[in-house]
Coordinates of C-alpha atoms (C1' of nucleotides) in Angstrom, one line a residue:
Chain A
X1 CA 101.2 44.0 126.7
X2 CA 104.1 46.2 127.7
X3 CA 103.9 48.6 130.5
X4 CA 104.1 51.9 128.6
X5 CA 107.0 54.1 129.4
X6 CA 106.0 57.7 130.5
X7 CA 106.6 58.6 126.9
X8 CA 105.1 61.7 125.5
X9 CA 104.0 62.0 121.9
X10 CA 105.9 65.2 121.6
X11 CA 109.6 65.3 122.4
X12 CA 111.1 67.3 123.9
X13 CA 108.4 68.3 126.4
X14 CA 107.4 71.9 127.1
X15 CA 109.5 71.9 130.3
X16 CA 112.6 70.5 128.5
X17 CA 112.7 72.9 125.6
X18 CA 109.7 75.0 124.9
X19 CA 110.7 76.4 121.5
X20 CA 111.6 73.0 120.1
X21 CA 108.4 71.6 121.6
X22 CA 106.4 74.3 119.7
X23 CA 108.0 73.3 116.4
X24 CA 107.4 69.6 117.0
X25 CA 103.7 70.2 117.8
X26 CA 103.3 72.1 114.5
X27 CA 104.9 69.3 112.7
X28 CA 103.2 66.4 114.5
X29 CA 99.8 68.0 113.9
X30 CA 100.7 68.6 110.3
X31 CA 99.7 72.3 110.5
X32 CA 102.5 73.9 108.5
X33 CA 106.1 73.6 107.3
X34 CA 108.9 75.8 106.2
X35 CA 108.9 76.5 102.5
X36 CA 111.6 77.0 99.9
X37 CA 111.2 80.7 100.5
X38 CA 113.1 81.8 103.6
X39 CA 110.8 82.9 106.3
X40 CA 107.7 81.9 104.5
X41 CA 105.6 78.9 105.5
X42 CA 103.4 76.5 103.7
X43 CA 100.2 76.2 105.7
X44 CA 99.0 72.6 105.3
X45 CA 95.3 71.6 105.2
X46 CA 94.8 70.9 108.9
X47 CA 96.4 74.2 109.8
X48 CA 94.6 76.1 107.0
X49 CA 91.3 74.7 108.2
X50 CA 91.9 76.3 111.6
X51 CA 92.6 79.6 109.9
X52 CA 89.4 79.2 107.8
X53 CA 87.4 78.8 111.0
X54 CA 89.0 81.9 112.5
X55 CA 88.1 83.7 109.3
X56 CA 84.6 82.4 109.2
X57 CA 83.7 83.4 112.7
X58 CA 85.4 86.8 112.6
X59 CA 84.0 87.6 109.2
X60 CA 80.5 87.1 110.6
X61 CA 81.3 89.3 113.6
X62 CA 82.6 92.0 111.3
X63 CA 79.5 91.9 109.2
X64 CA 77.4 92.0 112.3
X65 CA 79.1 95.2 113.3
X66 CA 78.4 96.8 110.0
X67 CA 81.6 96.2 108.0
X68 CA 81.9 95.2 104.4
X69 CA 84.7 93.4 102.7
X70 CA 86.7 94.8 99.9
X71 CA 90.1 94.1 98.4
X72 CA 93.0 96.5 97.7
X73 CA 96.3 96.0 95.8
X74 CA 99.2 94.0 97.0
X75 CA 101.5 96.7 95.8
X76 CA 101.9 100.1 97.3
X77 CA 103.7 103.0 95.5
X78 CA 106.7 104.0 97.5
X79 CA 105.4 107.6 97.6
X80 CA 102.3 106.5 99.4
X81 CA 104.2 104.9 102.2
X82 CA 106.2 108.1 102.6
X83 CA 103.1 110.2 103.3
X84 CA 103.0 109.6 107.0
X85 CA 106.3 110.2 108.8
X86 CA 106.0 107.8 111.7
X87 CA 104.5 105.2 109.5
X88 CA 107.5 105.3 107.1
X89 CA 109.9 105.0 110.0
X90 CA 108.1 102.0 111.5
X91 CA 107.9 100.0 108.3
X92 CA 110.8 101.1 106.1
X93 CA 113.3 98.6 107.4
X94 CA 111.2 95.6 106.6
X95 CA 109.8 96.2 103.2
X96 CA 110.0 94.0 100.1
X97 CA 110.5 96.3 97.1
X98 CA 109.6 95.6 93.5
X99 CA 111.8 97.5 91.1
X100 CA 111.4 95.8 87.7
X101 CA 108.6 94.4 85.6
X102 CA 110.5 92.0 83.3
X103 CA 113.3 89.4 83.3
X104 CA 115.8 88.9 80.6
X105 CA 118.6 86.4 80.0
X106 CA 121.7 87.3 82.1
X107 CA 125.3 87.2 80.9
X108 CA 126.1 84.0 82.8
X109 CA 122.9 82.1 82.0
X110 CA 119.8 82.5 84.1
X111 CA 117.6 85.5 84.4
X112 CA 118.2 89.0 85.5
X113 CA 115.8 92.0 85.9
X114 CA 115.8 93.8 82.6
X115 CA 117.7 97.1 83.1
X116 CA 115.4 98.6 80.5
X117 CA 112.3 97.5 82.5
X118 CA 112.9 99.4 85.7
X119 CA 109.8 100.9 87.3
X120 CA 109.6 104.6 87.4
X121 CA 108.5 104.3 91.0
X122 CA 109.3 101.3 93.1
X123 CA 106.3 99.3 94.4
X124 CA 106.3 98.1 98.0
X125 CA 104.7 94.7 98.8
X126 CA 102.2 95.8 101.4
X127 CA 103.3 95.5 105.0
X128 CA 99.9 97.0 105.9
X129 CA 97.5 98.9 103.8
X130 CA 96.6 102.2 105.5
X131 CA 98.1 104.3 102.7
X132 CA 96.7 102.5 99.7
X133 CA 93.3 102.2 101.3
X134 CA 93.5 105.8 102.4
X135 CA 93.9 106.8 98.7
X136 CA 90.7 105.0 97.9
X137 CA 88.9 106.5 100.9
X138 CA 89.9 109.9 99.8
X139 CA 88.0 109.3 96.6
X140 CA 85.0 107.7 98.2
X141 CA 84.5 110.2 100.9
X142 CA 83.1 113.6 99.9
X143 CA 80.3 114.3 102.4
X144 CA 79.5 113.5 106.0
X145 CA 76.8 111.4 104.4
X146 CA 79.5 109.0 103.1
X147 CA 80.6 108.3 106.7
X148 CA 81.2 106.2 108.5
X149 CA 83.0 104.1 106.0
X150 CA 83.5 100.6 107.4
X151 CA 85.8 98.3 105.4
X152 CA 87.6 95.1 106.0
X153 CA 90.0 93.1 103.8
X154 CA 91.3 89.6 104.2
X155 CA 94.8 89.6 102.7
X156 CA 98.4 88.6 102.9
X157 CA 101.1 91.0 103.9
X158 CA 104.8 90.9 103.9
X159 CA 107.2 92.2 106.6
X160 CA 110.8 91.3 106.1
X161 CA 111.5 89.9 109.6
X162 CA 115.0 88.9 110.6
X163 CA 113.9 86.0 112.7
X164 CA 110.8 84.0 111.9
X165 CA 108.8 81.2 113.6
X166 CA 105.9 79.3 112.1
X167 CA 102.7 81.2 112.6
X168 CA 104.1 83.5 115.3
X169 CA 106.2 85.6 112.9
X170 CA 106.6 84.8 109.3
X171 CA 107.8 87.0 106.4
X172 CA 104.5 86.6 104.7
X173 CA 101.4 86.2 106.8
X174 CA 97.6 86.1 106.4
X175 CA 95.4 88.5 108.2
X176 CA 92.5 90.8 108.1
X177 CA 92.8 94.5 108.3
X178 CA 89.8 96.7 109.1
X179 CA 89.9 100.3 108.0
X180 CA 87.3 102.8 108.9
X181 CA 86.7 106.5 108.5
X182 CA 84.4 108.6 110.7
X183 CA 83.1 112.1 110.9
X184 CA 84.0 112.6 114.6
X185 CA 86.8 111.7 116.9
X186 CA 84.3 110.2 119.4
X187 CA 82.9 107.9 116.8
X188 CA 86.3 106.7 115.6
X189 CA 87.4 106.1 119.2
X190 CA 84.2 104.1 119.8
X191 CA 85.0 102.1 116.7
X192 CA 88.5 101.3 117.9
X193 CA 87.2 100.0 121.2
X194 CA 84.3 98.2 119.6
X195 CA 86.7 96.1 117.5
X196 CA 89.0 95.5 120.4
X197 CA 86.0 94.1 122.1
X198 CA 85.1 91.9 119.1
X199 CA 88.7 90.6 119.2
X200 CA 88.5 89.8 122.9
X201 CA 85.2 88.1 122.6
X202 CA 86.5 86.0 119.7
X203 CA 89.7 85.1 121.5
X204 CA 88.0 84.1 124.7
X205 CA 84.8 82.5 123.5
X206 CA 86.0 80.8 120.4
X207 CA 89.8 80.3 120.8
X208 CA 89.4 79.8 124.6
X209 CA 92.3 82.2 125.1
X210 CA 91.9 84.6 128.0
X211 CA 93.1 88.0 127.0
X212 CA 93.7 91.4 128.7
X213 CA 92.5 94.4 126.8
X214 CA 94.0 97.8 127.0
X215 CA 96.0 100.6 125.5
X216 CA 99.6 100.2 124.6
X217 CA 102.2 102.7 125.9
X218 CA 103.6 105.2 123.4
X219 CA 106.6 103.2 122.7
X220 CA 104.6 100.1 121.7
X221 CA 102.2 102.0 119.4
X222 CA 101.5 101.1 115.8
X223 CA 103.7 103.4 113.6
X224 CA 101.5 106.4 112.9
X225 CA 98.7 105.7 115.4
X226 CA 97.5 108.1 118.0
X227 CA 96.5 105.2 120.2
X228 CA 97.0 101.5 119.9
X229 CA 95.0 99.0 121.9
X230 CA 95.7 95.3 122.1
X231 CA 94.6 92.0 123.4
X232 CA 97.4 90.2 125.2
X233 CA 97.5 86.6 126.1
X234 CA 99.8 84.6 128.3
X235 CA 101.4 81.5 126.8
X236 CA 102.5 78.4 128.7
X237 CA 106.1 79.5 128.7
X238 CA 104.8 82.6 130.5
X239 CA 105.6 85.0 127.7
X240 CA 102.9 87.3 126.5
X241 CA 101.6 87.3 123.0
X242 CA 100.0 90.3 121.4
X243 CA 97.0 88.5 119.7
X244 CA 95.3 91.5 118.1
X245 CA 95.5 95.2 117.8
X246 CA 93.1 98.1 117.2
X247 CA 94.3 101.5 116.4
X248 CA 92.8 105.0 116.7
X249 CA 94.6 106.9 113.9
X250 CA 93.2 110.3 114.7
X251 CA 93.4 112.5 111.6
X252 CA 97.0 111.6 110.7
X253 CA 96.3 109.2 107.9
X254 CA 93.3 111.2 106.7
X255 CA 95.7 114.2 106.4
X256 CA 98.3 112.1 104.7
X257 CA 95.9 110.6 102.2
X258 CA 93.5 113.6 101.8
X259 CA 90.4 111.9 103.3
X260 CA 88.2 115.0 103.6
X261 CA 84.5 115.6 103.8
X262 CA 82.0 118.5 103.9
X263 CA 80.1 118.5 107.2
X264 CA 76.5 119.6 107.6
X265 CA 77.6 123.2 107.9
X266 CA 79.5 123.1 104.7
X267 CA 82.9 123.1 106.3
X268 CA 85.7 120.9 105.0
X269 CA 87.1 118.4 107.6
X270 CA 89.6 115.6 107.7
X271 CA 88.0 112.3 108.6
X272 CA 89.0 110.3 111.7
X273 CA 90.2 106.8 110.9
X274 CA 90.9 103.5 112.6
X275 CA 92.5 100.3 111.7
X276 CA 92.5 96.9 113.4
X277 CA 93.9 93.4 112.6
X278 CA 94.5 89.9 113.6
X279 CA 96.7 87.4 111.8
X280 CA 97.8 83.8 111.4
X281 CA 99.7 84.5 114.6
X282 CA 96.5 83.6 116.4
X283 CA 97.1 80.0 115.4
X284 CA 100.4 80.2 117.2
X285 CA 98.7 81.6 120.2
X286 CA 96.2 78.8 120.1
X287 CA 98.9 76.2 120.0
X288 CA 100.9 77.7 122.8
X289 CA 97.8 78.3 125.0
X290 CA 96.3 74.8 124.9
X291 CA 98.6 72.2 123.6
X292 CA 100.3 69.6 125.9
X293 CA 103.2 67.2 125.7
X294 CA 101.1 64.9 123.5
X295 CA 100.5 67.6 120.9
X296 CA 97.8 70.0 119.8
X297 CA 94.6 70.5 121.7
X298 CA 91.9 72.3 119.7
X299 CA 89.0 74.2 121.2
X300 CA 85.8 72.7 119.6
X301 CA 84.6 75.9 118.2
X302 CA 87.7 76.3 116.0
X303 CA 88.7 72.7 115.4
X304 CA 88.6 71.6 111.7
X305 CA 86.9 68.4 112.8
X306 CA 84.9 68.0 116.0
X307 CA 85.0 64.2 116.1
X308 CA 87.0 61.3 114.6
X309 CA 85.5 57.9 114.7
X310 CA 87.2 54.6 113.9
X311 CA 86.5 50.9 114.2
X312 CA 88.4 48.5 116.5
X313 CA 88.0 44.9 115.4
X314 CA 89.5 41.5 115.8
X315 CA 88.2 39.4 112.9
X316 CA 86.3 39.9 109.7
X317 CA 82.9 39.1 111.2
X318 CA 82.9 41.8 113.7
X319 CA 84.6 44.1 111.3
X320 CA 81.6 44.0 109.0
X321 CA 79.1 44.6 111.9
X322 CA 81.2 47.4 113.3
X323 CA 81.6 49.1 110.0
X324 CA 77.8 49.3 109.7
X325 CA 77.6 50.8 113.2
X326 CA 80.3 53.3 112.4
X327 CA 78.5 54.4 109.3
X328 CA 75.3 54.9 111.2
X329 CA 77.1 56.8 114.0
X330 CA 78.8 59.1 111.5
X331 CA 75.6 59.8 109.7
X332 CA 73.8 60.6 112.9
X333 CA 76.6 62.8 114.1
X334 CA 76.8 64.7 110.8
X335 CA 73.1 65.4 111.0
X336 CA 73.6 67.0 114.4
X337 CA 75.1 70.4 115.1
X338 CA 77.5 72.0 117.5
X339 CA 76.1 75.5 117.9
X340 CA 76.1 77.1 114.5
X341 CA 78.0 74.4 112.7
X342 CA 77.1 70.9 111.5
X343 CA 79.3 68.4 113.3
X344 CA 82.5 67.8 111.3
X345 CA 83.2 64.1 111.5
X346 CA 86.3 62.3 110.3
X347 CA 86.0 58.5 109.8
X348 CA 89.3 56.8 110.0
X349 CA 89.0 53.4 108.2
X350 CA 92.7 52.9 107.6
X351 CA 93.9 49.4 108.7
X352 CA 96.5 50.8 111.0
X353 CA 96.6 49.5 114.5
X354 CA 94.2 51.3 116.9
X355 CA 97.1 52.6 118.9
X356 CA 98.7 54.3 115.8
X357 CA 95.4 56.0 115.0
X358 CA 94.8 57.0 118.5
X359 CA 98.1 58.8 118.8
X360 CA 97.9 60.4 115.4
X361 CA 94.6 62.0 116.2
X362 CA 95.8 63.0 119.7
X363 CA 98.7 64.9 118.1
X364 CA 96.3 66.6 115.7
X365 CA 94.2 67.8 118.6
X366 CA 90.7 66.6 117.5
X367 CA 88.4 67.3 120.4
X368 CA 86.6 64.0 120.5
X369 CA 87.8 60.5 119.5
X370 CA 85.2 57.8 119.2
X371 CA 86.2 54.1 119.0
X372 CA 83.7 51.3 118.3
X373 CA 84.9 47.8 119.0
X374 CA 83.4 44.4 119.7
X375 CA 82.7 45.2 123.4
X376 CA 80.8 48.3 122.3
X377 CA 78.9 46.5 119.7
X378 CA 77.7 44.0 122.3
X379 CA 76.9 46.8 124.8
X380 CA 75.4 49.1 122.2
X381 CA 77.8 51.9 123.1
X382 CA 80.8 53.8 121.7
X383 CA 83.9 54.7 123.6
X384 CA 84.4 58.5 123.6
X385 CA 87.6 60.3 124.6
X386 CA 88.0 64.0 125.2
X387 CA 91.4 65.3 123.9
X388 CA 91.8 67.5 126.9
X389 CA 91.4 64.7 129.4
X390 CA 93.6 61.6 129.9
X391 CA 92.6 58.0 129.2
X392 CA 90.7 58.0 132.4
X393 CA 88.3 60.4 130.9
X394 CA 87.0 57.9 128.4
X395 CA 83.3 57.2 128.6
X396 CA 81.0 54.7 127.0
X397 CA 77.9 56.3 125.4
X398 CA 75.0 54.5 123.9
X399 CA 74.8 54.8 120.1
X400 CA 71.3 56.3 120.3
X401 CA 72.6 59.1 122.5
X402 CA 75.7 60.0 120.6
X403 CA 74.2 62.7 118.5
X404 CA 72.8 64.4 121.6
X405 CA 75.8 63.9 123.9
X406 CA 78.6 64.9 121.5
X407 CA 77.6 68.5 121.3
X408 CA 77.2 68.6 125.1
X409 CA 80.7 67.2 125.5
X410 CA 82.1 69.7 123.0
X411 CA 80.4 72.6 124.9
X412 CA 81.9 71.3 128.1
X413 CA 85.3 70.9 126.7
X414 CA 85.2 74.4 125.2
X415 CA 84.4 76.0 128.6
X416 CA 86.8 73.7 130.5
X417 CA 89.6 74.8 128.1
X418 CA 88.9 78.4 128.8
X419 CA 88.7 77.9 132.5
X420 CA 91.9 76.0 132.5
X421 CA 93.8 78.6 130.5
X422 CA 92.4 81.4 132.7
X423 CA 93.4 79.5 135.9
X424 CA 96.9 79.1 134.4
X425 CA 97.1 82.8 133.6
X426 CA 95.9 83.7 137.1
X427 CA 98.4 81.4 138.7
X428 CA 101.2 83.3 136.9
X429 CA 99.9 86.8 137.4
X430 CA 101.4 88.6 140.4
X431 CA 101.2 92.0 141.8
X432 CA 104.8 93.0 142.4
X433 CA 105.9 96.2 144.1
X434 CA 109.4 95.5 145.0
X435 CA 112.1 96.0 142.4
X436 CA 114.2 93.1 143.7
X437 CA 111.2 90.8 143.5
X438 CA 110.4 92.1 140.0
X439 CA 114.0 91.4 138.8
X440 CA 113.9 87.9 140.3
X441 CA 110.6 87.2 138.7
X442 CA 112.0 87.9 135.3
X443 CA 115.6 86.7 135.5
X444 CA 116.2 83.3 134.0
X445 CA 118.2 81.0 136.0
X446 CA 120.1 79.8 133.0
X447 CA 120.4 82.6 130.4
X448 CA 121.7 80.3 127.7
X449 CA 118.8 77.9 127.8
X450 CA 115.2 78.9 127.3
X451 CA 113.4 78.3 130.5
X452 CA 109.9 78.7 131.7
X453 CA 109.7 81.4 134.3
X454 CA 108.1 84.7 135.1
X455 CA 104.6 85.5 133.9
X456 CA 102.6 88.7 134.1
X457 CA 103.7 91.2 136.7
X458 CA 101.1 93.9 137.7
X459 CA 103.3 96.7 138.8
X460 CA 103.2 100.4 139.1
X461 CA 104.6 102.7 136.4
X462 CA 104.9 106.4 136.5
X463 CA 104.2 106.9 132.8
X464 CA 107.7 107.8 131.7
X465 CA 109.2 106.2 128.6
X466 CA 112.5 106.3 130.5
X467 CA 111.4 104.0 133.3
X468 CA 109.9 101.7 130.6
X469 CA 113.1 101.4 128.7
X470 CA 115.1 100.9 131.8
X471 CA 113.2 97.6 132.4
X472 CA 113.4 96.7 128.7
X473 CA 117.1 97.1 128.6
X474 CA 117.7 95.3 131.9
X475 CA 115.3 92.5 131.8
X476 CA 113.8 92.4 128.2
X477 CA 110.5 93.1 129.9
X478 CA 107.9 95.4 128.3
X479 CA 104.6 96.9 129.3
X480 CA 102.2 94.7 127.4
X481 CA 99.2 97.0 128.0
X482 CA 97.6 99.2 130.5
X483 CA 94.7 97.2 131.8
X484 CA 92.1 100.0 131.7
X485 CA 89.2 97.6 131.4
X486 CA 90.3 95.3 134.2
X487 CA 91.5 91.7 134.2
X488 CA 89.2 88.7 134.5
X489 CA 90.1 86.7 137.6
X490 CA 89.3 87.9 141.1
X491 CA 92.8 87.9 142.5
X492 CA 94.4 89.9 139.8
X493 CA 91.5 92.3 139.2
X494 CA 91.4 93.4 142.8
X495 CA 94.8 95.0 142.7
X496 CA 94.9 96.9 139.5
X497 CA 93.6 100.2 140.7
X498 CA 95.5 100.3 143.9
X499 CA 97.7 103.5 144.1
X500 CA 101.4 103.0 144.5
X501 CA 104.8 103.9 143.4
X502 CA 106.6 103.3 140.1
X503 CA 108.6 100.1 140.2
X504 CA 111.6 102.0 138.7
X505 CA 111.7 105.5 140.0
X506 CA 109.3 105.5 142.9
X507 CA 107.1 108.3 141.7
X508 CA 103.4 108.0 142.6
X509 CA 101.2 106.0 140.3
X510 CA 97.5 105.5 140.2
X511 CA 97.2 102.1 138.6
X512 CA 99.2 99.0 137.8
X513 CA 100.2 98.0 134.3
X514 CA 101.0 94.6 132.8
X515 CA 104.7 93.8 132.5
X516 CA 105.9 90.6 130.7
X517 CA 108.4 89.2 128.4
X518 CA 106.8 88.8 125.0
X519 CA 106.9 87.2 121.6
Chain B
rC1 C1' 122.7 92.0 111.1
rG2 C1' 126.1 90.4 115.8
rG3 C1' 127.0 85.9 119.2
rG4 C1' 126.4 80.5 119.7
rG5 C1' 124.8 75.7 117.8
rC6 C1' 123.5 72.5 113.8
rG7 C1' 122.9 70.6 108.4
rU8 C1' 123.9 62.4 107.0
rA9 C1' 116.7 58.6 104.3
rG10 C1' 110.1 61.5 105.6
rC11 C1' 111.4 62.3 111.3
rG12 C1' 115.2 61.7 115.3
rC13 C1' 120.3 60.5 115.3
rA14 C1' 125.4 57.7 115.1
rG15 C1' 129.6 57.8 112.1
rU16 C1' 133.8 63.1 111.3
rU17 C1' 138.8 63.8 116.3
rU18 C1' 142.4 59.0 114.0
rG19 C1' 140.1 59.8 105.3
rG20 C1' 139.0 53.6 102.7
rU21 C1' 133.2 54.6 99.3
rA22 C1' 127.1 55.0 104.7
rG23 C1' 124.5 52.9 109.3
rC24 C1' 120.7 52.8 113.6
rG25 C1' 115.6 53.7 115.7
rC26 C1' 110.9 55.4 114.2
rG27 C1' 108.0 56.0 109.8
rC28 C1' 107.0 54.0 104.7
rU29 C1' 105.9 49.3 101.2
rC30 C1' 104.8 43.9 101.0
rG31 C1' 103.5 39.1 103.7
rG32 C1' 101.8 37.1 108.1
rU33 C1' 100.3 38.0 113.2
rU34 C1' 97.8 41.5 116.1
rC35 C1' 94.2 45.5 117.3
rG36 C1' 90.2 48.9 123.5
rG37 C1' 96.8 54.2 124.9
rG38 C1' 102.3 53.3 120.3
rU39 C1' 101.5 44.3 118.8
rC40 C1' 105.1 41.1 117.1
rC41 C1' 108.0 38.5 113.2
rG42 C1' 110.0 38.4 108.3
rA43 C1' 111.2 40.7 103.6
rG44 C1' 111.9 45.4 101.1
rA45 C1' 112.1 50.6 99.2
rG46 C1' 114.4 55.0 100.3
rG47 C1' 120.4 59.1 100.9
rU48 C1' 124.7 62.8 94.6
rC49 C1' 126.1 62.8 103.6
rG50 C1' 123.2 71.2 102.6
rG51 C1' 126.0 73.4 97.9
rC52 C1' 130.4 74.6 95.1
rA53 C1' 135.6 74.4 94.7
rG54 C1' 140.1 72.3 96.5
rU55 C1' 143.8 68.6 98.9
rU56 C1' 144.3 63.2 98.2
rC57 C1' 145.1 57.0 94.8
rG58 C1' 140.6 57.7 97.7
rA59 C1' 136.5 62.8 101.2
rA60 C1' 130.3 62.4 105.1
rU61 C1' 135.3 62.8 107.4
rC62 C1' 140.7 67.6 105.8
rU63 C1' 140.7 73.1 103.7
rG64 C1' 138.2 77.5 101.6
rC65 C1' 133.8 80.0 100.1
rC66 C1' 128.6 80.0 99.9
rC67 C1' 123.5 78.5 101.4
rG68 C1' 119.9 77.0 105.0
rC69 C1' 117.8 75.9 109.9
rC70 C1' 117.6 76.6 115.4
rC71 C1' 118.7 79.4 120.0
rC72 C1' 120.2 84.3 122.2
rG73 C1' 120.4 89.7 121.0
rA74 C1' 118.5 94.1 118.0
rC75 C1' 113.1 94.7 115.4
rC76 C1' 108.0 93.3 114.9
rA77 C1' 101.4 91.1 114.4

RNA sequence: CGGGGCGUAGCGCAGUUUGGUAGCGCGCUCGGUUCGGGUCCGAGAGGUCGGCAGUUCGAAUCUGCCCGCCCCGACCA
C-alpha cells in the first residue's frame, strides 16, 4: 500500500486553472464533447440525462402554472425577424441563414448550392422564437376570451457565437422558451415574475444553486423587451452566471406580429406578451457551482443516478455471496423512492479494481456510492459514501436499513449542497462603497492568467447608463441585476436598501445593485 | 473578428532549435496477481505527427497557405 500523493482526479485544480479545470470535469464525467461542427457539442448520455431531469422537473412546474407545450418551426422567415427593430439589432449579427433548398454537383467536384434553387426569402435558423410564435398567436387570439395564452416549447436554437464553451455557450443549444399573451399589462407583468419565481425555486431547490432574482438594467435587456428579469448565480471562480431570464415584452411584439383582441367593450387592443427561458447553460452552472477537484458533484434531485453499488471481493467464494447481496440491495433500493422519483441505481459489476471504479464514479458525481465487501457481508452492512464528503464520511449501514436510509442521505446531501453553495456565495458578496476598494476587488493580479478573485459587489448606482459603462470599460464588471426581491443570507440582505452614493459619480442612490464579472 | 498560445495514439505530453523515417506516462486488450481511496508483473493493440503544397536523397522537424482548439478582448442564454 502506497501512501497516496495529494493527487486530485481532475488536473489542473480549480485554483491552478479554472477554465481548463471546467473542461476536464466535463470530459472526466463524460458529459459532452466537441463535435465535428465548430461550436456545437455532442451531449453524451450522462450529460443528457442531467438535461432530461431538468426538463422533467421544469416541465411539470410549467404545467402546474397552467402552460401547455407546443412546437414551432426551426426556420424563421427573414421578414419576421425584421418586424421588431430592437430585436433585429440584437440578433442580426449571430444568425445562421438558409438561402437554398437544393445542392448540385459543383465544377470542381463536391456539391454546391444550386443557383437555381435559391429561396425567394432567406430563412433564419431560430435564435429565439418570439416572431414566429407571434405569427401563430396573432391567428389564435381574436377575443379577450382567448387570453391568457400560455405556451411553452422545448427546442434547440442557434446563435452564431464567436467564442464557445461546452454548455455555457454553444452555437446550438437546447432550451425551453415560454411565450404568453395577456389581456392586461398587470397580468403580463405578473406572469413574468411568476416564471422568474419558478426558475429561482427550480435553481435553488433542485439544482441547489442559490440565485439572486431581479430586473436587469436597460443595457442588459433582451433585445425588444420592456423589462428583463434574471436569476443570477455565483460560480466558484467568482464570476456570475445568468441562469435564466424572464421578459416582459409589453405590447412591442404584439404590435410587430399583430396579436390583437376585442375586449369586453368591443374595443380592439394589442395583447401584452412575455417570454422566458432556461437552457443547457444550466448544466454548466451546475458544474461550476458544485464540482470539486475530483470532478463532478451532482445534487440528488437532478442526478441521472442516485446510487452506484458494486462488489468488493477477494476470492470466488465471497464473490458469489456478495453478488447475491448486491442484487438484493439493488432490488430493495429500486423499490424505494427519493421524493417523486424511484431510486435510480447503477450496479457496477465490471471486474476492474475497486479503486478504479471508485474514482470513475467520483468523477461522474454520483451522489452515493455503495460498496459491499467481505467485511460487510460478515457484519450485514454496506459501506456508503457521499460524493460531497471525503473518505472520512463513509458509513456502514445495515442491509435491512438501506432502502430507508438512502433517501434520507440524499435529502441531507441535497440540502447540504445548497447550504454550502449559499455560504460560498455569501463569503464572496461584499458591500463596497469606496471606488478604490471596488477597483481592487475586481482587478486581477495577473491579467494574463485567469485567476479566481472578486465576487459579487453590492454597490450603489445612480441609474445612469454612463456610470454603468464606465465600470464595464474599466473593469469588465457589469450590473448583474437589481436585487429588488432581496438576497438570501443575512449579511448581504441587510445592506441592500441602505441609501448611499453612486460608486462612480457620487450622486444619491436609494439601493445597492449587484456588480460582478460574468460569463 | 483582433492579440497570445497550442495541434504528435483515447487522454496528458516529450521529440522540432542542430532534418535520418516516432517515443513516454495513463488508459485499452490478453495472461497472471491483486481488490475496502488509483495493486503489481509480463505480453500486446493502437499514430498517413491537424491538412495541403513546397524545399530536400530524406520532413513530426525547414518554408508557404489553410483548418481546428484554448486563453484574453469585442458579443451573448
